[in-house]
mmCIF file with all atom_site columns, C-alpha atoms in Angstrom:
data_model
loop_
_atom_site.group_PDB
_atom_site.id
_atom_site.type_symbol
_atom_site.label_atom_id
_atom_site.label_alt_id
_atom_site.label_comp_id
_atom_site.label_asym_id
_atom_site.label_entity_id
_atom_site.label_seq_id
_atom_site.pdbx_PDB_ins_code
_atom_site.Cartn_x
_atom_site.Cartn_y
_atom_site.Cartn_z
_atom_site.occupancy
_atom_site.B_iso_or_equiv
_atom_site.pdbx_formal_charge
_atom_site.auth_seq_id
_atom_site.auth_comp_id
_atom_site.auth_asym_id
_atom_site.auth_atom_id
_atom_site.pdbx_PDB_model_num
ATOM 1   C CA . MET A 1 1   ? 9.548   -14.118 14.276  1.00 0.00 ? 1   MET A CA 1
ATOM 2   C CA . SER A 1 2   ? 10.398  -12.486 17.580  1.00 0.00 ? 2   SER A CA 1
ATOM 3   C CA . ASP A 1 3   ? 9.648   -8.794  17.932  1.00 0.00 ? 3   ASP A CA 1
ATOM 4   C CA . SER A 1 4   ? 12.924  -8.157  19.764  1.00 0.00 ? 4   SER A CA 1
ATOM 5   C CA . LEU A 1 5   ? 15.326  -9.781  17.296  1.00 0.00 ? 5   LEU A CA 1
ATOM 6   C CA . LEU A 1 6   ? 17.238  -7.695  14.780  1.00 0.00 ? 6   LEU A CA 1
ATOM 7   C CA . ASN A 1 7   ? 16.049  -8.244  11.259  1.00 0.00 ? 7   ASN A CA 1
ATOM 8   C CA . PRO A 1 8   ? 18.101  -7.160  8.237   1.00 0.00 ? 8   PRO A CA 1
ATOM 9   C CA . PHE A 1 9   ? 14.999  -6.456  6.138   1.00 0.00 ? 9   PHE A CA 1
ATOM 10  C CA . MET A 1 10  ? 13.415  -4.274  8.805   1.00 0.00 ? 10  MET A CA 1
ATOM 11  C CA . GLU A 1 11  ? 16.789  -2.571  9.209   1.00 0.00 ? 11  GLU A CA 1
ATOM 12  C CA . SER A 1 12  ? 16.687  -1.801  5.463   1.00 0.00 ? 12  SER A CA 1
ATOM 13  C CA . ALA A 1 13  ? 13.182  -0.352  5.778   1.00 0.00 ? 13  ALA A CA 1
ATOM 14  C CA . ILE A 1 14  ? 14.272  1.810   8.707   1.00 0.00 ? 14  ILE A CA 1
ATOM 15  C CA . ALA A 1 15  ? 17.379  2.955   6.797   1.00 0.00 ? 15  ALA A CA 1
ATOM 16  C CA . LEU A 1 16  ? 15.104  4.058   3.947   1.00 0.00 ? 16  LEU A CA 1
ATOM 17  C CA . SER A 1 17  ? 12.974  5.949   6.488   1.00 0.00 ? 17  SER A CA 1
ATOM 18  C CA . ILE A 1 18  ? 16.017  7.837   7.654   1.00 0.00 ? 18  ILE A CA 1
ATOM 19  C CA . LYS A 1 19  ? 17.091  8.505   4.055   1.00 0.00 ? 19  LYS A CA 1
ATOM 20  C CA . ALA A 1 20  ? 13.652  9.928   3.219   1.00 0.00 ? 20  ALA A CA 1
ATOM 21  C CA . LEU A 1 21  ? 13.760  12.137  6.279   1.00 0.00 ? 21  LEU A CA 1
ATOM 22  C CA . ARG A 1 22  ? 17.310  13.426  5.865   1.00 0.00 ? 22  ARG A CA 1
ATOM 23  C CA . SER A 1 23  ? 17.052  13.971  2.117   1.00 0.00 ? 23  SER A CA 1
ATOM 24  C CA . GLY A 1 24  ? 13.871  16.007  2.464   1.00 0.00 ? 24  GLY A CA 1
ATOM 25  C CA . ARG A 1 25  ? 12.133  13.737  -0.040  1.00 0.00 ? 25  ARG A CA 1
ATOM 26  C CA . GLY A 1 26  ? 9.197   12.926  2.215   1.00 0.00 ? 26  GLY A CA 1
ATOM 27  C CA . GLY A 1 27  ? 8.043   11.706  5.581   1.00 0.00 ? 27  GLY A CA 1
ATOM 28  C CA . PRO A 1 28  ? 10.117  9.271   7.630   1.00 0.00 ? 28  PRO A CA 1
ATOM 29  C CA . TYR A 1 29  ? 8.915   6.026   6.108   1.00 0.00 ? 29  TYR A CA 1
ATOM 30  C CA . GLY A 1 30  ? 10.647  3.177   4.318   1.00 0.00 ? 30  GLY A CA 1
ATOM 31  C CA . ALA A 1 31  ? 9.665   -0.255  3.033   1.00 0.00 ? 31  ALA A CA 1
ATOM 32  C CA . VAL A 1 32  ? 11.126  -3.267  1.246   1.00 0.00 ? 32  VAL A CA 1
ATOM 33  C CA . VAL A 1 33  ? 9.560   -6.232  -0.512  1.00 0.00 ? 33  VAL A CA 1
ATOM 34  C CA . VAL A 1 34  ? 11.368  -9.530  -0.014  1.00 0.00 ? 34  VAL A CA 1
ATOM 35  C CA . ARG A 1 35  ? 11.157  -12.761 -1.999  1.00 0.00 ? 35  ARG A CA 1
ATOM 36  C CA . ASP A 1 36  ? 13.202  -15.839 -1.156  1.00 0.00 ? 36  ASP A CA 1
ATOM 37  C CA . GLY A 1 37  ? 15.473  -13.870 1.161   1.00 0.00 ? 37  GLY A CA 1
ATOM 38  C CA . GLU A 1 38  ? 16.241  -11.142 -1.404  1.00 0.00 ? 38  GLU A CA 1
ATOM 39  C CA . ILE A 1 39  ? 15.018  -7.555  -1.506  1.00 0.00 ? 39  ILE A CA 1
ATOM 40  C CA . ILE A 1 40  ? 13.227  -7.071  -4.832  1.00 0.00 ? 40  ILE A CA 1
ATOM 41  C CA . GLY A 1 41  ? 11.617  -3.701  -4.145  1.00 0.00 ? 41  GLY A CA 1
ATOM 42  C CA . ARG A 1 42  ? 12.590  -0.658  -2.107  1.00 0.00 ? 42  ARG A CA 1
ATOM 43  C CA . GLY A 1 43  ? 10.611  2.440   -1.325  1.00 0.00 ? 43  GLY A CA 1
ATOM 44  C CA . MET A 1 44  ? 10.676  5.526   0.783   1.00 0.00 ? 44  MET A CA 1
ATOM 45  C CA . ASN A 1 45  ? 8.067   8.178   1.289   1.00 0.00 ? 45  ASN A CA 1
ATOM 46  C CA . GLU A 1 46  ? 8.377   10.737  -1.519  1.00 0.00 ? 46  GLU A CA 1
ATOM 47  C CA . VAL A 1 47  ? 4.962   12.387  -1.293  1.00 0.00 ? 47  VAL A CA 1
ATOM 48  C CA . THR A 1 48  ? 6.211   15.944  -0.920  1.00 0.00 ? 48  THR A CA 1
ATOM 49  C CA . SER A 1 49  ? 9.159   15.768  -3.320  1.00 0.00 ? 49  SER A CA 1
ATOM 50  C CA . LEU A 1 50  ? 7.123   14.154  -6.111  1.00 0.00 ? 50  LEU A CA 1
ATOM 51  C CA . ASN A 1 51  ? 3.892   16.010  -5.333  1.00 0.00 ? 51  ASN A CA 1
ATOM 52  C CA . ASP A 1 52  ? 2.243   12.595  -5.388  1.00 0.00 ? 52  ASP A CA 1
ATOM 53  C CA . PRO A 1 53  ? -0.032  11.605  -2.502  1.00 0.00 ? 53  PRO A CA 1
ATOM 54  C CA . THR A 1 54  ? 0.338   7.937   -3.519  1.00 0.00 ? 54  THR A CA 1
ATOM 55  C CA . ALA A 1 55  ? 4.151   7.941   -3.245  1.00 0.00 ? 55  ALA A CA 1
ATOM 56  C CA . HIS A 1 56  ? 4.154   6.194   0.120   1.00 0.00 ? 56  HIS A CA 1
ATOM 57  C CA . ALA A 1 57  ? 7.061   3.901   0.917   1.00 0.00 ? 57  ALA A CA 1
ATOM 58  C CA . GLU A 1 58  ? 4.958   0.746   0.653   1.00 0.00 ? 58  GLU A CA 1
ATOM 59  C CA . MET A 1 59  ? 3.409   1.764   -2.673  1.00 0.00 ? 59  MET A CA 1
ATOM 60  C CA . THR A 1 60  ? 6.809   2.563   -4.148  1.00 0.00 ? 60  THR A CA 1
ATOM 61  C CA . ALA A 1 61  ? 8.325   -0.718  -2.915  1.00 0.00 ? 61  ALA A CA 1
ATOM 62  C CA . ILE A 1 62  ? 5.383   -2.706  -4.298  1.00 0.00 ? 62  ILE A CA 1
ATOM 63  C CA . ARG A 1 63  ? 5.617   -0.971  -7.693  1.00 0.00 ? 63  ARG A CA 1
ATOM 64  C CA . GLN A 1 64  ? 9.360   -1.625  -7.864  1.00 0.00 ? 64  GLN A CA 1
ATOM 65  C CA . ALA A 1 65  ? 8.957   -5.288  -6.850  1.00 0.00 ? 65  ALA A CA 1
ATOM 66  C CA . CYS A 1 66  ? 6.252   -5.877  -9.464  1.00 0.00 ? 66  CYS A CA 1
ATOM 67  C CA . ASP A 1 67  ? 8.432   -4.258  -12.104 1.00 0.00 ? 67  ASP A CA 1
ATOM 68  C CA . HIS A 1 68  ? 11.401  -6.386  -10.992 1.00 0.00 ? 68  HIS A CA 1
ATOM 69  C CA . ILE A 1 69  ? 9.545   -9.688  -11.390 1.00 0.00 ? 69  ILE A CA 1
ATOM 70  C CA . GLY A 1 70  ? 7.384   -8.605  -14.331 1.00 0.00 ? 70  GLY A CA 1
ATOM 71  C CA . ASP A 1 71  ? 4.107   -9.497  -12.637 1.00 0.00 ? 71  ASP A CA 1
ATOM 72  C CA . TRP A 1 72  ? 1.401   -7.677  -10.684 1.00 0.00 ? 72  TRP A CA 1
ATOM 73  C CA . SER A 1 73  ? 1.119   -10.523 -8.163  1.00 0.00 ? 73  SER A CA 1
ATOM 74  C CA . LEU A 1 74  ? 3.586   -10.645 -5.293  1.00 0.00 ? 74  LEU A CA 1
ATOM 75  C CA . GLU A 1 75  ? 2.491   -14.015 -3.950  1.00 0.00 ? 75  GLU A CA 1
ATOM 76  C CA . GLY A 1 76  ? 5.424   -15.560 -2.127  1.00 0.00 ? 76  GLY A CA 1
ATOM 77  C CA . CYS A 1 77  ? 6.696   -12.141 -1.019  1.00 0.00 ? 77  CYS A CA 1
ATOM 78  C CA . GLU A 1 78  ? 6.729   -10.245 2.251   1.00 0.00 ? 78  GLU A CA 1
ATOM 79  C CA . LEU A 1 79  ? 6.640   -6.542  3.007   1.00 0.00 ? 79  LEU A CA 1
ATOM 80  C CA . TYR A 1 80  ? 8.809   -4.989  5.708   1.00 0.00 ? 80  TYR A CA 1
ATOM 81  C CA . THR A 1 81  ? 7.793   -1.439  6.511   1.00 0.00 ? 81  THR A CA 1
ATOM 82  C CA . SER A 1 82  ? 8.876   1.041   9.134   1.00 0.00 ? 82  SER A CA 1
ATOM 83  C CA . CYS A 1 83  ? 5.280   1.737   10.175  1.00 0.00 ? 83  CYS A CA 1
ATOM 84  C CA . GLU A 1 84  ? 1.937   -0.012  10.072  1.00 0.00 ? 84  GLU A CA 1
ATOM 85  C CA . PRO A 1 85  ? 0.514   0.673   6.598   1.00 0.00 ? 85  PRO A CA 1
ATOM 86  C CA . CYS A 1 86  ? -2.260  3.194   6.018   1.00 0.00 ? 86  CYS A CA 1
ATOM 87  C CA . PRO A 1 87  ? -5.509  2.036   4.362   1.00 0.00 ? 87  PRO A CA 1
ATOM 88  C CA . MET A 1 88  ? -4.244  2.959   0.860   1.00 0.00 ? 88  MET A CA 1
ATOM 89  C CA . CYS A 1 89  ? -1.092  0.914   1.328   1.00 0.00 ? 89  CYS A CA 1
ATOM 90  C CA . MET A 1 90  ? -3.023  -1.968  2.891   1.00 0.00 ? 90  MET A CA 1
ATOM 91  C CA . GLY A 1 91  ? -5.225  -1.968  -0.188  1.00 0.00 ? 91  GLY A CA 1
ATOM 92  C CA . ALA A 1 92  ? -2.098  -2.331  -2.320  1.00 0.00 ? 92  ALA A CA 1
ATOM 93  C CA . VAL A 1 93  ? -0.854  -5.136  -0.041  1.00 0.00 ? 93  VAL A CA 1
ATOM 94  C CA . TYR A 1 94  ? -4.061  -7.088  -0.614  1.00 0.00 ? 94  TYR A CA 1
ATOM 95  C CA . TRP A 1 95  ? -4.226  -6.346  -4.354  1.00 0.00 ? 95  TRP A CA 1
ATOM 96  C CA . ALA A 1 96  ? -0.599  -7.444  -4.749  1.00 0.00 ? 96  ALA A CA 1
ATOM 97  C CA . ARG A 1 97  ? -1.315  -10.657 -2.820  1.00 0.00 ? 97  ARG A CA 1
ATOM 98  C CA . LEU A 1 98  ? 1.654   -10.270 -0.467  1.00 0.00 ? 98  LEU A CA 1
ATOM 99  C CA . ASP A 1 99  ? 1.995   -13.168 1.964   1.00 0.00 ? 99  ASP A CA 1
ATOM 100 C CA . ARG A 1 100 ? 2.803   -11.177 5.102   1.00 0.00 ? 100 ARG A CA 1
ATOM 101 C CA . VAL A 1 101 ? 3.510   -7.690  6.422   1.00 0.00 ? 101 VAL A CA 1
ATOM 102 C CA . TYR A 1 102 ? 6.067   -6.912  9.113   1.00 0.00 ? 102 TYR A CA 1
ATOM 103 C CA . TYR A 1 103 ? 5.999   -3.384  10.503  1.00 0.00 ? 103 TYR A CA 1
ATOM 104 C CA . GLY A 1 104 ? 7.864   -1.218  12.969  1.00 0.00 ? 104 GLY A CA 1
ATOM 105 C CA . ASN A 1 105 ? 5.770   1.502   14.553  1.00 0.00 ? 105 ASN A CA 1
ATOM 106 C CA . THR A 1 106 ? 2.031   1.190   14.974  1.00 0.00 ? 106 THR A CA 1
ATOM 107 C CA . LYS A 1 107 ? -0.413  3.682   13.502  1.00 0.00 ? 107 LYS A CA 1
ATOM 108 C CA . GLU A 1 108 ? -1.043  4.911   17.054  1.00 0.00 ? 108 GLU A CA 1
ATOM 109 C CA . VAL A 1 109 ? 2.639   5.733   17.575  1.00 0.00 ? 109 VAL A CA 1
ATOM 110 C CA . ALA A 1 110 ? 2.775   7.518   14.194  1.00 0.00 ? 110 ALA A CA 1
ATOM 111 C CA . ALA A 1 111 ? -0.279  9.586   15.174  1.00 0.00 ? 111 ALA A CA 1
ATOM 112 C CA . ARG A 1 112 ? 1.597   10.923  18.198  1.00 0.00 ? 112 ARG A CA 1
ATOM 113 C CA . PHE A 1 113 ? 4.105   12.429  15.741  1.00 0.00 ? 113 PHE A CA 1
ATOM 114 C CA . GLY A 1 114 ? 1.461   14.039  13.542  1.00 0.00 ? 114 GLY A CA 1
ATOM 115 C CA . PHE A 1 115 ? 0.970   11.190  11.049  1.00 0.00 ? 115 PHE A CA 1
ATOM 116 C CA . ASN A 1 116 ? -2.632  10.340  11.815  1.00 0.00 ? 116 ASN A CA 1
ATOM 117 C CA . SER A 1 117 ? -4.241  7.996   9.322   1.00 0.00 ? 117 SER A CA 1
ATOM 118 C CA . GLN A 1 118 ? -7.083  7.072   11.690  1.00 0.00 ? 118 GLN A CA 1
ATOM 119 C CA . ILE A 1 119 ? -9.441  9.437   9.855   1.00 0.00 ? 119 ILE A CA 1
ATOM 120 C CA . PHE A 1 120 ? -9.102  7.244   6.757   1.00 0.00 ? 120 PHE A CA 1
ATOM 121 C CA . TYR A 1 121 ? -9.892  4.082   8.702   1.00 0.00 ? 121 TYR A CA 1
ATOM 122 C CA . ASP A 1 122 ? -12.897 5.856   10.247  1.00 0.00 ? 122 ASP A CA 1
ATOM 123 C CA . GLU A 1 123 ? -14.152 7.275   6.948   1.00 0.00 ? 123 GLU A CA 1
ATOM 124 C CA . LEU A 1 124 ? -13.979 3.922   5.164   1.00 0.00 ? 124 LEU A CA 1
ATOM 125 C CA . ALA A 1 125 ? -16.100 2.362   7.915   1.00 0.00 ? 125 ALA A CA 1
ATOM 126 C CA . LEU A 1 126 ? -18.904 4.901   7.382   1.00 0.00 ? 126 LEU A CA 1
ATOM 127 C CA . PRO A 1 127 ? -21.747 4.477   4.893   1.00 0.00 ? 127 PRO A CA 1
ATOM 128 C CA . ARG A 1 128 ? -20.955 6.375   1.675   1.00 0.00 ? 128 ARG A CA 1
ATOM 129 C CA . ASP A 1 129 ? -23.583 9.033   2.363   1.00 0.00 ? 129 ASP A CA 1
ATOM 130 C CA . GLN A 1 130 ? -21.997 9.896   5.735   1.00 0.00 ? 130 GLN A CA 1
ATOM 131 C CA . ARG A 1 131 ? -18.410 10.435  4.573   1.00 0.00 ? 131 ARG A CA 1
ATOM 132 C CA . GLN A 1 132 ? -16.773 13.870  4.593   1.00 0.00 ? 132 GLN A CA 1
ATOM 133 C CA . ILE A 1 133 ? -16.169 13.707  0.843   1.00 0.00 ? 133 ILE A CA 1
ATOM 134 C CA . PRO A 1 134 ? -19.509 13.195  -0.921  1.00 0.00 ? 134 PRO A CA 1
ATOM 135 C CA . MET A 1 135 ? -19.721 10.153  -3.184  1.00 0.00 ? 135 MET A CA 1
ATOM 136 C CA . GLU A 1 136 ? -22.528 9.879   -5.721  1.00 0.00 ? 136 GLU A CA 1
ATOM 137 C CA . PRO A 1 137 ? -23.204 7.226   -8.359  1.00 0.00 ? 137 PRO A CA 1
ATOM 138 C CA . LEU A 1 138 ? -23.854 8.503   -11.896 1.00 0.00 ? 138 LEU A CA 1
ATOM 139 C CA . MET A 1 139 ? -25.029 7.160   -15.262 1.00 0.00 ? 139 MET A CA 1
ATOM 140 C CA . ALA A 1 140 ? -27.101 4.211   -14.064 1.00 0.00 ? 140 ALA A CA 1
ATOM 141 C CA . ASP A 1 141 ? -27.913 3.154   -17.634 1.00 0.00 ? 141 ASP A CA 1
ATOM 142 C CA . GLU A 1 142 ? -24.300 3.230   -18.821 1.00 0.00 ? 142 GLU A CA 1
ATOM 143 C CA . ARG A 1 143 ? -22.097 2.355   -15.861 1.00 0.00 ? 143 ARG A CA 1
ATOM 144 C CA . SER A 1 144 ? -22.217 -1.440  -16.158 1.00 0.00 ? 144 SER A CA 1
ATOM 145 C CA . ARG A 1 145 ? -21.531 -1.655  -19.886 1.00 0.00 ? 145 ARG A CA 1
ATOM 146 C CA . PHE A 1 146 ? -17.744 -2.074  -19.446 1.00 0.00 ? 146 PHE A CA 1
ATOM 147 C CA . LEU A 1 147 ? -18.198 -4.681  -16.693 1.00 0.00 ? 147 LEU A CA 1
ATOM 148 C CA . ASN A 1 148 ? -20.565 -6.674  -18.889 1.00 0.00 ? 148 ASN A CA 1
ATOM 149 C CA . GLU A 1 149 ? -18.014 -6.549  -21.697 1.00 0.00 ? 149 GLU A CA 1
ATOM 150 C CA . TRP A 1 150 ? -15.261 -7.652  -19.273 1.00 0.00 ? 150 TRP A CA 1
ATOM 151 C CA . GLU A 1 151 ? -17.381 -10.617 -18.204 1.00 0.00 ? 151 GLU A CA 1
ATOM 152 C CA . THR A 1 152 ? -17.622 -11.880 -21.782 1.00 0.00 ? 152 THR A CA 1
ATOM 153 C CA . GLN A 1 153 ? -13.998 -11.233 -22.745 1.00 0.00 ? 153 GLN A CA 1
ATOM 154 C CA . ALA A 1 154 ? -12.357 -14.585 -23.474 1.00 0.00 ? 154 ALA A CA 1
ATOM 155 C CA . ASP A 1 155 ? -8.724  -13.510 -23.040 1.00 0.00 ? 155 ASP A CA 1
ATOM 156 C CA . LYS A 1 156 ? -9.055  -11.452 -19.854 1.00 0.00 ? 156 LYS A CA 1
ATOM 157 C CA . ALA A 1 157 ? -6.352  -11.653 -17.225 1.00 0.00 ? 157 ALA A CA 1
ATOM 158 C CA . GLU A 1 158 ? -8.090  -12.788 -14.046 1.00 0.00 ? 158 GLU A CA 1
ATOM 159 C CA . TYR A 1 159 ? -7.065  -11.128 -10.823 1.00 0.00 ? 159 TYR A CA 1
#
């Protein structure tokens, strides 16, 4: 797909970005999930209006697409988003098994406008004991009990 060609799905993502911005619902981000040439999930950033730090455009579009098809897996689908996804949204992309991501602005361009997610990339690359938010394991004797039970569960849904 050529970077310079107009794309109706990216146009939809950008339109959602503008809607989020102009409605005051959140930052200027929009995303759509597409399957077989049809938009099955739409999202815009609604972090500030919902008081939900996970209400990023990509997360909302993924949730809506999963609800639309009645499955947590979005294999066979693509994500079009107005900006390169942050680490949280990329995690959702991988968990949802999306086939491809198309994006507008890079994370570097977004950072120039005050949307700097580089700290999250940097923090995740550090060893746990060097991160700004301390992370400590607890309950060594108890913490694996639920995983052991999961392993033996005959009717578990693999993912």
